[in-house]
Amino acid sequence: MKNLTDIISVLSNLFGQMEEDAKIQFNFSDLTHNQLNYIEHISKLGNPNITELASVLKLSKPTVKVAVDKLIGKDYIFKVQSDEDRRSSHLHLTEKGKLINQMHDYAHKRIAETLGRRLNQDEFNSLVELLNKVLD
Amino acid sequence: MKNLTDIISVLSNLFGQMEEDAKIQFNFSDLTHNQLNYIEHISKLGNPNITELASVLKLSKPTVKVAVDKLIGKDYIFKVQSDEDRRSSHLHLTEKGKLINQMHDYAHKRIAETLGRRLNQDEFNSLVELLNKVLD
DNA sequence: CAATATAGTTAGGAAAATCTAACTATATTT
DNA sequence: AAATATAGTTAGATTTTCCTAACTATATTG
């Protein structure tokens, strides 16, 4: 019987493995790890501008600008100039860019399946209820 | 009430955030993300040789050799020539390198704490029991 | 034991990722 | 309206990451 910390460790590996598998499945072969990371952050942040993104990633604005330009060139994101402040542009995911979210969703589904498989209906319900309580 | 897939999604973000925090805490400021990734793989694989590591990372051997040399220079890993096959060397983590594992352990402990905090003793025990069953 | 295969290395080069300094355009403050 | 601040860009340079081709040393095989 493992304690919770050890369980988390196993879960963490499982999550990592499933995300890894999903990346292979979705085959974003024209993206480096780093570029995927940029897209994930843009997605998570909503529609950040360059300054926000640079701040979160702890990188300089020129660095982020260059990276963003490459991703625009590859049709993963696009810029929309702000009405509020015409100096600024917000970054949006293209349809192609949004596939990254589908990839994560796919990984999460597979993880949920894997976890559910070993439990009967009552146990499954208990687990979901407890986790809901924990994360509420 | 969230379904399990949505819960996994929230958990995945929590895990990511906690690992991120731990990285900041442990302050491996002389390592790039990539270099951290090499060390994590070396740790996970036991004591791989260059060929194994290159194969798992899907990179060429010269690429991995150069990266490994840098990490040796920074005292995160060292090489031990194999007795079985004197062409080959196994990669080991130095004490400094092993801190990476402590960093993960720290993150996992904090996650476990976070999860446990919202439950009473009985609920906590149920959760641990269910997760043990799932991951057994 | 000669031929072939394997582990690792060296060399040379290209692309990715990052920086600082200096610039333009728009906003804000005095 | 002038001075200052902010968002983004451009230019130039450095470091990191990665490759292929060719090499050395050791092991395995016909």
Short mmCIF file of C-alpha atoms (C1' of nucleotides) in Angstrom, two decimals:
data_model
loop_
_atom_site.label_atom_id
_atom_site.label_comp_id
_atom_site.label_asym_id
_atom_site.label_seq_id
_atom_site.Cartn_x
_atom_site.Cartn_y
_atom_site.Cartn_z
CA MET A 1 0.00 0.00 0.00
CA LYS A 2 1.56 3.26 -1.21
CA ASN A 3 1.18 6.60 0.54
CA LEU A 4 -0.29 9.54 -1.32
CA THR A 5 3.06 11.12 -2.23
CA ASP A 6 4.20 7.90 -3.91
CA ILE A 7 0.89 7.66 -5.72
CA ILE A 8 1.34 11.20 -6.99
CA SER A 9 4.74 10.24 -8.28
CA VAL A 10 3.29 7.31 -10.23
CA LEU A 11 0.43 9.46 -11.49
CA SER A 12 2.86 12.14 -12.58
CA ASN A 13 4.76 9.59 -14.69
CA LEU A 14 1.51 8.27 -16.12
CA PHE A 15 0.39 11.78 -17.07
CA GLY A 16 3.76 12.49 -18.66
CA GLN A 17 3.70 9.25 -20.62
CA MET A 18 0.17 9.83 -21.90
CA GLU A 19 0.96 13.39 -22.97
CA GLU A 20 4.04 12.04 -24.72
CA ASP A 21 1.96 9.41 -26.54
CA ALA A 22 -0.59 12.02 -27.55
CA LYS A 23 2.16 14.20 -29.01
CA ILE A 24 3.29 11.29 -31.15
CA GLN A 25 -0.31 10.56 -32.20
CA PHE A 26 -1.02 14.15 -33.18
CA ASN A 27 2.33 14.39 -34.91
CA PHE A 28 3.16 18.07 -34.68
CA SER A 29 6.39 17.29 -36.43
CA ASP A 30 6.97 20.84 -37.64
CA LEU A 31 7.08 22.12 -34.05
CA THR A 32 9.96 21.96 -31.62
CA HIS A 33 9.26 21.33 -27.93
CA ASN A 34 9.86 24.99 -27.31
CA GLN A 35 7.39 26.09 -29.95
CA LEU A 36 4.78 23.75 -28.50
CA ASN A 37 5.45 25.39 -25.16
CA TYR A 38 4.77 28.83 -26.61
CA ILE A 39 1.46 27.68 -28.06
CA GLU A 40 0.43 26.03 -24.80
CA HIS A 41 1.09 29.25 -22.92
CA ILE A 42 -0.77 31.37 -25.44
CA SER A 43 -3.70 28.99 -25.12
CA LYS A 44 -3.60 28.99 -21.34
CA LEU A 45 -3.28 32.76 -21.08
CA GLY A 46 -6.27 33.50 -23.27
CA ASN A 47 -5.09 35.98 -25.87
CA PRO A 48 -1.97 37.54 -24.42
CA ASN A 49 0.02 40.28 -26.07
CA ILE A 50 3.76 39.95 -26.59
CA THR A 51 4.57 41.76 -23.35
CA GLU A 52 2.39 39.47 -21.21
CA LEU A 53 3.72 36.37 -22.88
CA ALA A 54 7.33 37.50 -22.44
CA SER A 55 6.66 38.24 -18.80
CA VAL A 56 5.11 34.84 -18.08
CA LEU A 57 7.85 32.99 -19.95
CA LYS A 58 10.52 35.19 -18.35
CA LEU A 59 12.06 36.00 -21.71
CA SER A 60 12.84 39.28 -23.46
CA LYS A 61 10.28 40.78 -25.80
CA PRO A 62 12.49 40.49 -28.90
CA THR A 63 13.00 36.80 -28.15
CA VAL A 64 9.28 36.22 -27.91
CA LYS A 65 8.60 38.36 -30.96
CA VAL A 66 10.93 36.24 -33.09
CA ALA A 67 9.37 33.02 -31.81
CA VAL A 68 5.85 34.33 -32.37
CA ASP A 69 6.70 35.39 -35.93
CA LYS A 70 7.83 31.85 -36.69
CA LEU A 71 4.60 30.41 -35.33
CA ILE A 72 2.60 32.90 -37.38
CA GLY A 73 4.60 31.79 -40.42
CA LYS A 74 3.62 28.20 -39.67
CA ASP A 75 -0.04 29.18 -39.28
CA TYR A 76 -0.41 28.21 -35.63
CA ILE A 77 -1.26 31.67 -34.36
CA PHE A 78 -2.23 35.13 -35.61
CA LYS A 79 -2.22 38.67 -34.28
CA VAL A 80 -5.17 41.01 -33.75
CA GLN A 81 -4.42 44.64 -33.10
CA SER A 82 -6.09 45.96 -29.96
CA ASP A 83 -8.80 48.62 -30.23
CA GLU A 84 -8.10 49.80 -26.70
CA ASP A 85 -4.42 50.38 -27.27
CA ARG A 86 -3.29 50.51 -30.86
CA ARG A 87 0.34 49.82 -29.91
CA SER A 88 -0.62 46.36 -28.76
CA SER A 89 -1.71 43.14 -30.49
CA HIS A 90 -3.32 40.06 -29.00
CA LEU A 91 -2.23 36.58 -30.00
CA HIS A 92 -4.87 34.07 -31.08
CA LEU A 93 -4.65 30.39 -31.98
CA THR A 94 -5.61 29.40 -35.52
CA GLU A 95 -7.66 26.25 -36.07
CA LYS A 96 -4.38 24.43 -36.52
CA GLY A 97 -3.16 25.90 -33.25
CA LYS A 98 -6.28 24.78 -31.44
CA LEU A 99 -5.42 21.19 -32.27
CA ILE A 100 -2.94 21.42 -29.39
CA ASN A 101 -5.87 21.62 -27.00
CA GLN A 102 -7.49 18.63 -28.62
CA MET A 103 -4.24 16.77 -28.09
CA HIS A 104 -4.36 17.51 -24.38
CA ASP A 105 -8.02 16.56 -24.22
CA TYR A 106 -7.19 13.28 -25.87
CA ALA A 107 -4.42 12.60 -23.34
CA HIS A 108 -6.75 13.44 -20.46
CA LYS A 109 -9.44 11.12 -21.79
CA ARG A 110 -6.97 8.28 -22.08
CA ILE A 111 -5.72 8.88 -18.55
CA ALA A 112 -9.29 8.91 -17.24
CA GLU A 113 -9.97 5.63 -19.05
CA THR A 114 -6.83 4.07 -17.65
CA LEU A 115 -7.78 5.07 -14.13
CA GLY A 116 -11.40 3.98 -14.50
CA ARG A 117 -10.62 0.59 -15.91
CA ARG A 118 -9.54 -0.92 -12.59
CA LEU A 119 -12.61 0.13 -10.61
CA ASN A 120 -16.20 -1.06 -10.43
CA GLN A 121 -19.05 1.42 -10.75
CA ASP A 122 -19.31 2.23 -7.03
CA GLU A 123 -15.58 2.69 -6.63
CA PHE A 124 -15.45 4.83 -9.74
CA ASN A 125 -18.21 7.08 -8.41
CA SER A 126 -16.46 7.39 -5.05
CA LEU A 127 -13.20 8.35 -6.71
CA VAL A 128 -14.83 10.99 -8.87
CA GLU A 129 -16.71 12.37 -5.88
CA LEU A 130 -13.62 12.55 -3.69
CA LEU A 131 -11.57 14.22 -6.41
CA ASN A 132 -14.34 16.73 -7.03
CA LYS A 133 -14.33 17.58 -3.35
CA VAL A 134 -10.56 17.93 -3.35
CA LEU A 135 -10.38 20.19 -6.38
CA ASP A 136 -13.47 22.26 -5.81
CA MET B 1 -19.80 17.93 -10.43
CA LYS B 2 -16.98 17.37 -12.94
CA ASN B 3 -16.45 14.13 -14.83
CA LEU B 4 -13.15 12.29 -14.51
CA THR B 5 -11.65 13.67 -17.71
CA ASP B 6 -12.20 17.23 -16.55
CA ILE B 7 -10.75 16.36 -13.16
CA ILE B 8 -7.66 14.96 -14.87
CA SER B 9 -7.32 18.20 -16.76
CA VAL B 10 -7.38 20.21 -13.54
CA LEU B 11 -4.98 17.78 -11.88
CA SER B 12 -2.64 18.01 -14.84
CA ASN B 13 -2.48 21.79 -14.47
CA LEU B 14 -1.95 21.48 -10.73
CA PHE B 15 0.90 19.02 -11.27
CA GLY B 16 2.46 21.31 -13.84
CA GLN B 17 2.18 24.34 -11.60
CA MET B 18 3.70 22.54 -8.62
CA GLU B 19 6.62 21.23 -10.68
CA GLU B 20 7.12 24.75 -11.97
CA ASP B 21 7.17 26.14 -8.43
CA ALA B 22 9.62 23.45 -7.34
CA LYS B 23 11.94 24.38 -10.20
CA ILE B 24 11.95 27.96 -9.03
CA GLN B 25 12.54 26.88 -5.42
CA PHE B 26 15.46 24.63 -6.31
CA ASN B 27 16.87 27.26 -8.64
CA PHE B 28 18.82 25.21 -11.18
CA SER B 29 19.67 28.45 -12.89
CA ASP B 30 22.68 27.07 -14.75
CA LEU B 31 20.50 24.52 -16.56
CA THR B 32 18.32 25.07 -19.60
CA HIS B 33 14.99 23.25 -19.87
CA ASN B 34 16.58 20.90 -22.31
CA GLN B 35 19.45 20.08 -20.02
CA LEU B 36 17.02 19.40 -17.20
CA ASN B 37 15.24 17.05 -19.57
CA TYR B 38 18.45 15.13 -20.24
CA ILE B 39 19.07 14.71 -16.51
CA GLU B 40 15.50 13.58 -15.89
CA HIS B 41 15.82 10.94 -18.57
CA ILE B 42 19.16 9.73 -17.29
CA SER B 43 17.62 9.44 -13.84
CA LYS B 44 14.54 7.63 -15.09
CA LEU B 45 16.52 5.22 -17.26
CA GLY B 46 18.85 4.14 -14.47
CA ASN B 47 22.35 4.45 -15.83
CA PRO B 48 21.96 4.50 -19.60
CA ASN B 49 24.84 4.66 -22.02
CA ILE B 50 24.95 7.25 -24.79
CA THR B 51 23.33 4.94 -27.33
CA GLU B 52 20.35 4.14 -25.10
CA LEU B 53 19.84 7.76 -24.18
CA ALA B 54 20.03 8.86 -27.82
CA SER B 55 17.52 6.20 -28.76
CA VAL B 56 15.00 7.20 -26.06
CA LEU B 57 15.36 10.90 -26.83
CA LYS B 58 15.23 10.21 -30.58
CA LEU B 59 18.40 12.20 -31.19
CA SER B 60 21.69 11.35 -32.87
CA LYS B 61 24.56 10.03 -30.78
CA PRO B 62 26.84 13.00 -31.48
CA THR B 63 24.09 15.36 -30.34
CA VAL B 64 23.67 13.48 -27.10
CA LYS B 65 27.41 13.18 -26.62
CA VAL B 66 27.86 16.94 -26.84
CA ALA B 67 24.98 17.59 -24.43
CA VAL B 68 26.30 14.98 -22.00
CA ASP B 69 29.78 16.52 -22.10
CA LYS B 70 28.31 19.86 -21.09
CA LEU B 71 26.45 18.30 -18.17
CA ILE B 72 29.64 16.53 -17.09
CA GLY B 73 31.41 19.90 -17.25
CA LYS B 74 28.74 21.33 -14.95
CA ASP B 75 29.13 18.40 -12.55
CA TYR B 76 25.60 17.03 -12.90
CA ILE B 77 26.61 13.63 -14.29
CA PHE B 78 29.68 11.45 -14.74
CA LYS B 79 30.66 8.48 -16.88
CA VAL B 80 31.69 5.01 -15.74
CA GLN B 81 33.25 2.72 -18.32
CA SER B 82 31.51 -0.63 -18.54
CA ASP B 83 33.37 -3.79 -17.53
CA GLU B 84 31.16 -5.90 -19.76
CA ASP B 85 31.84 -3.90 -22.89
CA ARG B 86 34.79 -1.58 -22.75
CA ARG B 87 33.53 0.49 -25.68
CA SER B 88 30.59 1.64 -23.59
CA SER B 89 30.16 3.98 -20.62
CA HIS B 90 27.21 4.34 -18.27
CA LEU B 91 25.96 7.73 -17.18
CA HIS B 92 25.47 8.40 -13.48
CA LEU B 93 24.06 11.39 -11.61
CA THR B 94 26.42 13.23 -9.26
CA GLU B 95 25.10 14.39 -5.89
CA LYS B 96 24.29 17.68 -7.57
CA GLY B 97 22.43 15.79 -10.30
CA LYS B 98 20.43 13.83 -7.74
CA LEU B 99 18.97 17.09 -6.46
CA ILE B 100 16.68 16.93 -9.48
CA ASN B 101 14.97 13.93 -7.93
CA GLN B 102 14.61 15.74 -4.64
CA MET B 103 12.98 18.55 -6.54
CA HIS B 104 10.39 16.17 -7.97
CA ASP B 105 9.87 14.57 -4.58
CA TYR B 106 9.26 18.00 -3.12
CA ALA B 107 6.69 18.81 -5.81
CA HIS B 108 4.94 15.48 -5.24
CA LYS B 109 4.78 16.05 -1.49
CA ARG B 110 3.26 19.48 -2.00
CA ILE B 111 0.68 18.06 -4.41
CA ALA B 112 -0.21 15.33 -1.94
CA GLU B 113 -0.61 17.94 0.80
CA THR B 114 -2.81 20.08 -1.41
CA LEU B 115 -5.04 17.13 -2.23
CA GLY B 116 -5.20 15.89 1.34
CA ARG B 117 -6.07 19.24 2.87
CA ARG B 118 -9.69 19.19 1.68
CA LEU B 119 -10.56 15.76 3.04
CA ASN B 120 -11.24 14.34 6.47
CA GLN B 121 -9.41 11.25 7.67
CA ASP B 122 -11.93 8.72 6.32
CA GLU B 123 -12.17 10.41 2.95
CA PHE B 124 -8.40 10.65 2.75
CA ASN B 125 -8.05 6.93 3.45
CA SER B 126 -10.68 6.09 0.84
CA LEU B 127 -8.93 8.19 -1.77
CA VAL B 128 -5.55 6.60 -1.08
CA GLU B 129 -7.09 3.14 -1.17
CA LEU B 130 -8.89 3.75 -4.44
CA LEU B 131 -5.81 5.21 -6.10
CA ASN B 132 -3.73 2.30 -4.89
CA LYS B 133 -6.21 -0.07 -6.47
CA VAL B 134 -6.17 1.90 -9.70
CA LEU B 135 -2.40 2.03 -10.02
CA ASP B 136 -1.54 -1.37 -8.69
"C1'" DC C 1 41.69 -14.32 -38.04
"C1'" DA C 2 39.50 -11.38 -41.32
"C1'" DA C 3 35.25 -9.07 -42.00
"C1'" DT C 4 31.63 -6.82 -40.01
"C1'" DA C 5 29.16 -4.52 -36.43
"C1'" DT C 6 28.78 -1.47 -32.50
"C1'" DA C 7 29.92 2.41 -28.91
"C1'" DG C 8 31.63 6.41 -28.76
"C1'" DT C 9 34.15 10.54 -30.58
"C1'" DT C 10 35.61 14.48 -33.60
"C1'" DA C 11 34.82 18.00 -36.96
"C1'" DG C 12 32.16 21.16 -39.44
"C1'" DG C 13 27.99 23.33 -40.18
"C1'" DA C 14 23.00 24.83 -39.78
"C1'" DA C 15 18.87 26.17 -37.32
"C1'" DA C 16 16.70 27.56 -32.97
"C1'" DA C 17 16.68 30.34 -29.01
"C1'" DT C 18 18.21 33.83 -26.63
"C1'" DC C 19 20.24 38.43 -25.43
"C1'" DT C 20 21.17 43.85 -25.53
"C1'" DA C 21 20.86 48.26 -27.79
"C1'" DA C 22 18.50 51.23 -30.52
"C1'" DC C 23 14.50 52.35 -32.96
"C1'" DT C 24 9.06 53.64 -34.24
"C1'" DA C 25 4.50 54.46 -32.94
"C1'" DT C 26 1.10 55.27 -29.67
"C1'" DA C 27 -0.38 56.62 -24.77
"C1'" DT C 28 0.02 58.97 -20.53
"C1'" DT C 29 1.55 62.52 -17.52
"C1'" DT C 30 3.07 67.03 -16.22
"C1'" DA D 1 2.23 70.64 -25.96
"C1'" DA D 2 6.41 68.68 -24.18
"C1'" DA D 3 8.32 65.00 -21.60
"C1'" DT D 4 7.97 60.45 -20.30
"C1'" DA D 5 6.43 55.77 -20.59
"C1'" DT D 6 4.96 51.65 -23.00
"C1'" DA D 7 4.19 48.05 -26.94
"C1'" DG D 8 6.32 46.35 -30.35
"C1'" DT D 9 10.12 45.94 -33.86
"C1'" DT D 10 14.78 45.69 -36.04
"C1'" DA D 11 19.56 44.56 -36.09
"C1'" DG D 12 23.48 42.10 -34.68
"C1'" DA D 13 25.61 38.78 -31.80
"C1'" DT D 14 26.06 34.66 -28.83
"C1'" DT D 15 24.88 30.13 -27.09
"C1'" DT D 16 22.35 25.94 -27.52
"C1'" DT D 17 20.76 22.25 -30.04
"C1'" DC D 18 20.96 19.47 -33.58
"C1'" DC D 19 22.63 17.16 -37.89
"C1'" DT D 20 25.84 14.18 -41.22
"C1'" DA D 21 30.23 12.28 -42.37
"C1'" DA D 22 34.25 10.27 -41.03
"C1'" DC D 23 37.00 8.45 -37.53
"C1'" DT D 24 38.96 5.10 -33.31
"C1'" DA D 25 38.52 1.32 -30.36
"C1'" DT D 26 36.42 -2.75 -29.02
"C1'" DA D 27 33.31 -6.90 -29.91
"C1'" DT D 28 31.21 -10.36 -32.61
"C1'" DT D 29 30.82 -13.45 -36.45
"C1'" DG D 30 31.68 -16.23 -40.63
#
